[in-house]
């Protein structure tokens, strides 16, 4: 169950982030930031439960995956902060989304390896 919640949160996080960062209205950006925070809160909670349950099997993989999740959350917050202050360049947005997608794919792979 926790793994399903974790994967659904990860899958929802990516489109919410893309849609939120593509908005031009500050009100819409703030709404998607709130949605992102709710989704990554469930991602982090389910991640902590999964870390507790799988740490004994693969401590290095699980620790690395937990750090990746925190890194993604920090990147999302920084990017939304930059978007609210000024417009994002296409280069920043493309690099950010590639990094989030790679981190998500690596996180999924590490989760499947640690089970």
Coordinates of N, CA and C in Angstrom, one line a residue:
X1 N 0.8 -1.2 0.0 CA 0.0 0.0 0.0 C 0.9 1.3 0.0
X2 N 1.9 1.3 0.8 CA 2.8 2.5 0.9 C 3.5 2.7 -0.4
X3 N 3.9 1.6 -1.0 CA 4.6 1.7 -2.3 C 3.7 2.3 -3.3
X4 N 2.5 1.9 -3.3 CA 1.5 2.4 -4.3 C 1.3 3.9 -4.1
X5 N 1.1 4.3 -2.8 CA 1.0 5.7 -2.5 C 2.2 6.5 -2.9
X6 N 3.4 5.9 -2.7 CA 4.6 6.5 -3.1 C 4.7 6.7 -4.6
X7 N 4.4 5.7 -5.4 CA 4.5 5.8 -6.8 C 3.4 6.8 -7.4
X8 N 2.2 6.7 -6.9 CA 1.2 7.6 -7.3 C 1.6 9.1 -7.0
X9 N 2.1 9.3 -5.9 CA 2.6 10.7 -5.5 C 3.7 11.1 -6.5
X10 N 4.6 10.2 -6.8 CA 5.7 10.6 -7.7 C 5.1 10.9 -9.1
X11 N 4.2 10.1 -9.5 CA 3.6 10.3 -10.8 C 2.8 11.6 -10.9
X12 N 2.1 11.9 -9.8 CA 1.3 13.2 -9.8 C 2.2 14.4 -9.7
X13 N 3.3 14.2 -9.0 CA 4.2 15.4 -8.8 C 4.8 16.0 -10.1
X14 N 5.1 15.1 -11.0 CA 5.7 15.6 -12.3 C 4.7 16.5 -13.1
X15 N 3.5 16.0 -13.4 CA 2.6 16.9 -14.1 C 2.2 18.2 -13.4
X16 N 2.0 18.1 -12.1 CA 1.6 19.3 -11.3 C 2.8 20.3 -11.3
X17 N 4.0 19.8 -11.3 CA 5.1 20.7 -11.4 C 5.2 21.4 -12.8
X18 N 5.0 20.6 -13.8 CA 5.1 21.1 -15.2 C 4.0 22.1 -15.4
X19 N 2.8 21.8 -15.0 CA 1.7 22.7 -15.2 C 1.8 24.0 -14.4
X20 N 2.3 23.8 -13.1 CA 2.4 25.0 -12.3 C 3.5 25.9 -12.8
X21 N 4.6 25.4 -13.3 CA 5.7 26.2 -13.8 C 5.4 26.8 -15.2
X22 N 4.4 26.3 -15.9 CA 4.0 26.9 -17.2 C 2.9 28.0 -17.0
X23 N 2.4 28.1 -15.9 CA 1.3 29.2 -15.7 C 2.0 30.6 -15.6
X24 N 1.2 31.6 -16.0 CA 1.7 32.9 -16.0 C 1.1 33.8 -14.8
X25 N -0.1 33.4 -14.4 CA -0.7 34.1 -13.3 C -0.1 33.7 -12.0
X26 N 0.2 34.7 -11.2 CA 0.8 34.4 -9.9 C -0.2 33.5 -9.0
X27 N -1.5 33.8 -9.2 CA -2.5 33.0 -8.4 C -2.5 31.6 -8.8
X28 N -2.4 31.3 -10.1 CA -2.3 29.9 -10.5 C -1.0 29.2 -10.1
X29 N 0.1 29.9 -10.2 CA 1.4 29.4 -9.7 C 1.3 29.0 -8.3
X30 N 0.7 29.9 -7.4 CA 0.5 29.6 -6.0 C -0.4 28.4 -5.8
X31 N -1.4 28.2 -6.6 CA -2.3 27.1 -6.4 C -1.6 25.8 -6.7
X32 N -0.8 25.8 -7.8 CA -0.1 24.5 -8.1 C 1.1 24.3 -7.1
X33 N 1.6 25.3 -6.6 CA 2.6 25.2 -5.5 C 2.0 24.5 -4.3
X34 N 0.8 24.9 -3.9 CA 0.1 24.2 -2.8 C -0.2 22.7 -3.1
X35 N -0.6 22.5 -4.4 CA -0.9 21.1 -4.8 C 0.4 20.3 -4.8
X36 N 1.5 20.9 -5.2 CA 2.8 20.2 -5.2 C 3.2 19.9 -3.8
X37 N 3.0 20.8 -2.9 CA 3.4 20.6 -1.5 C 2.6 19.5 -0.9
X38 N 1.3 19.4 -1.2 CA 0.5 18.3 -0.7 C 1.0 16.9 -1.2
X39 N 1.3 16.9 -2.5 CA 1.8 15.7 -3.1 C 3.1 15.3 -2.6
X40 N 4.1 16.2 -2.5 CA 5.4 15.8 -2.0 C 5.4 15.5 -0.5
X41 N 4.4 16.1 0.2 CA 4.2 15.7 1.6 C 3.9 14.2 1.7
X42 N 2.9 13.8 0.9 CA 2.6 12.3 0.9 C 3.7 11.5 0.3
X43 N 4.5 12.0 -0.6 CA 5.7 11.3 -1.1 C 6.7 11.1 0.0
X44 N 6.9 12.2 0.8 CA 7.9 12.1 1.8 C 7.5 11.2 3.0
X45 N 6.2 11.2 3.3 CA 5.7 10.4 4.4 C 5.7 8.9 4.0
X46 N 5.3 8.6 2.8 CA 5.4 7.2 2.3 C 6.8 6.8 2.1
X47 N 7.7 7.7 1.7 CA 9.1 7.4 1.6 C 9.7 7.1 3.0
X48 N 9.3 7.8 4.0 CA 9.9 7.5 5.4 C 9.4 6.1 5.8
X49 N 8.2 5.8 5.5 CA 7.7 4.4 5.9 C 8.4 3.4 5.1
X50 N 8.6 3.6 3.8 CA 9.4 2.6 3.0 C 10.8 2.5 3.5
X51 N 11.4 3.6 3.9 CA 12.8 3.6 4.4 C 12.9 2.7 5.6
X52 N 11.9 2.9 6.5 CA 11.9 2.2 7.8 C 11.8 0.7 7.5
X53 N 11.0 0.3 6.6 CA 10.7 -1.1 6.3 C 11.8 -1.7 5.4
X54 N 12.5 -1.0 4.6 CA 13.5 -1.6 3.7 C 15.0 -1.3 4.1
X55 N 15.2 -0.5 5.1 CA 16.6 -0.1 5.4 C 17.5 -1.3 5.7
X56 N 16.9 -2.3 6.4 CA 17.8 -3.4 6.8 C 18.2 -4.3 5.6
X57 N 17.5 -4.2 4.5 CA 17.8 -5.0 3.4 C 18.9 -4.4 2.5
X58 N 18.8 -3.1 2.3 CA 19.7 -2.4 1.4 C 19.9 -0.9 2.0
X59 N 20.7 -0.8 3.0 CA 20.9 0.5 3.6 C 21.4 1.6 2.8
X60 N 22.4 1.3 1.9 CA 23.0 2.3 1.1 C 22.0 2.8 0.0
X61 N 21.3 1.8 -0.7 CA 20.4 2.2 -1.7 C 19.2 3.0 -1.1
X62 N 18.7 2.6 0.0 CA 17.6 3.3 0.6 C 18.0 4.7 1.1
X63 N 19.2 4.8 1.6 CA 19.7 6.2 2.1 C 19.9 7.1 0.9
X64 N 20.4 6.6 -0.2 CA 20.6 7.4 -1.4 C 19.3 7.8 -2.0
X65 N 18.3 6.9 -2.0 CA 17.0 7.3 -2.5 C 16.3 8.3 -1.7
X66 N 16.4 8.2 -0.4 CA 15.9 9.3 0.5 C 16.5 10.6 0.3
X67 N 17.8 10.6 0.1 CA 18.5 11.9 -0.2 C 18.0 12.5 -1.6
X68 N 17.8 11.6 -2.5 CA 17.3 12.0 -3.8 C 15.9 12.7 -3.7
X69 N 15.0 12.1 -2.9 CA 13.7 12.6 -2.7 C 13.8 14.0 -2.1
X70 N 14.6 14.2 -1.1 CA 14.8 15.5 -0.5 C 15.3 16.5 -1.5
X71 N 16.3 16.1 -2.3 CA 16.8 16.9 -3.3 C 15.8 17.4 -4.3
X72 N 14.9 16.5 -4.7 CA 13.8 16.9 -5.7 C 12.9 17.9 -5.0
X73 N 12.5 17.7 -3.8 CA 11.7 18.7 -3.1 C 12.3 20.0 -3.0
X74 N 13.6 20.1 -2.7 CA 14.3 21.3 -2.6 C 14.4 22.0 -4.0
X75 N 14.6 21.2 -5.1 CA 14.6 21.8 -6.4 C 13.3 22.3 -6.8
X76 N 12.2 21.7 -6.4 CA 10.9 22.1 -6.8 C 10.6 23.5 -6.1
X77 N 11.0 23.6 -4.8 CA 10.7 24.8 -4.1 C 11.6 25.9 -4.6
X78 N 12.8 25.7 -5.0 CA 13.7 26.7 -5.6 C 13.1 27.2 -6.9
X79 N 12.7 26.2 -7.7 CA 12.2 26.6 -9.0 C 10.9 27.4 -8.9
X80 N 10.0 27.0 -8.1 CA 8.8 27.8 -7.9 C 9.1 29.2 -7.3
X81 N 10.1 29.2 -6.4 CA 10.5 30.5 -5.9 C 11.0 31.5 -7.0
X82 N 11.8 30.9 -7.9 CA 12.4 31.7 -9.0 C 11.2 32.1 -10.0
X83 N 10.3 31.2 -10.2 CA 9.2 31.5 -11.1 C 8.3 32.7 -10.5
X84 N 8.1 32.7 -9.2 CA 7.3 33.7 -8.6 C 8.0 35.1 -8.6
X85 N 9.3 35.1 -8.5 CA 10.1 36.3 -8.5 C 10.2 36.9 -9.9
X86 N 10.5 36.0 -10.8 CA 10.7 36.4 -12.2 C 10.4 35.2 -13.1
X87 N 10.5 35.5 -14.4 CA 10.2 34.4 -15.4 C 11.4 33.5 -15.4
X88 N 11.1 32.2 -15.7 CA 12.2 31.2 -15.8 C 12.6 31.1 -17.3
X89 N 13.9 31.0 -17.5 CA 14.4 30.8 -18.8 C 14.1 29.4 -19.3
X90 N 14.0 29.2 -20.6 CA 13.7 27.9 -21.2 C 14.8 26.9 -20.8
X91 N 16.1 27.4 -20.7 CA 17.2 26.5 -20.4 C 17.1 26.0 -18.9
X92 N 16.7 26.9 -18.0 CA 16.5 26.5 -16.6 C 15.4 25.5 -16.5
X93 N 14.3 25.8 -17.1 CA 13.1 24.9 -17.0 C 13.4 23.5 -17.6
X94 N 14.1 23.5 -18.8 CA 14.4 22.2 -19.4 C 15.4 21.4 -18.6
X95 N 16.4 22.1 -18.1 CA 17.3 21.4 -17.2 C 16.7 20.9 -15.9
X96 N 15.8 21.7 -15.3 CA 15.1 21.3 -14.1 C 14.3 20.0 -14.4
X97 N 13.5 20.0 -15.5 CA 12.6 18.9 -15.7 C 13.4 17.6 -16.1
X98 N 14.5 17.8 -16.8 CA 15.3 16.6 -17.1 C 15.8 16.0 -15.8
X99 N 16.3 16.9 -14.9 CA 16.9 16.5 -13.6 C 15.8 15.8 -12.7
X100 N 14.6 16.4 -12.7 CA 13.5 15.8 -11.9 C 13.1 14.4 -12.5
X101 N 13.0 14.3 -13.8 CA 12.6 13.0 -14.4 C 13.7 12.0 -14.2
X102 N 15.0 12.3 -14.3 CA 16.0 11.4 -14.1 C 16.1 10.9 -12.6
X103 N 15.8 11.9 -11.7 CA 15.8 11.6 -10.3 C 14.6 10.7 -10.0
X104 N 13.5 10.9 -10.6 CA 12.3 10.1 -10.4 C 12.5 8.7 -10.9
X105 N 13.1 8.6 -12.1 CA 13.4 7.2 -12.6 C 14.4 6.5 -11.8
X106 N 15.4 7.2 -11.3 CA 16.4 6.5 -10.4 C 15.8 6.1 -9.1
X107 N 14.9 7.0 -8.6 CA 14.2 6.7 -7.4 C 13.3 5.4 -7.5
X108 N 12.6 5.3 -8.6 CA 11.8 4.1 -8.9 C 12.6 2.9 -9.0
X109 N 13.7 3.0 -9.7 CA 14.6 1.9 -9.8 C 15.2 1.5 -8.5
X110 N 15.6 2.4 -7.7 CA 16.2 2.1 -6.4 C 15.2 1.5 -5.4
X111 N 13.9 2.0 -5.5 CA 12.9 1.4 -4.7 C 12.6 -0.1 -5.1
X112 N 12.6 -0.3 -6.4 CA 12.4 -1.7 -6.8 C 13.5 -2.6 -6.5
X113 N 14.8 -2.1 -6.4 CA 15.9 -2.8 -6.1 C 16.0 -3.1 -4.6
X114 N 15.5 -2.2 -3.7 CA 15.6 -2.4 -2.3 C 14.5 -3.3 -1.7
X115 N 13.5 -3.6 -2.5 CA 12.4 -4.4 -2.0 C 12.7 -5.9 -2.1

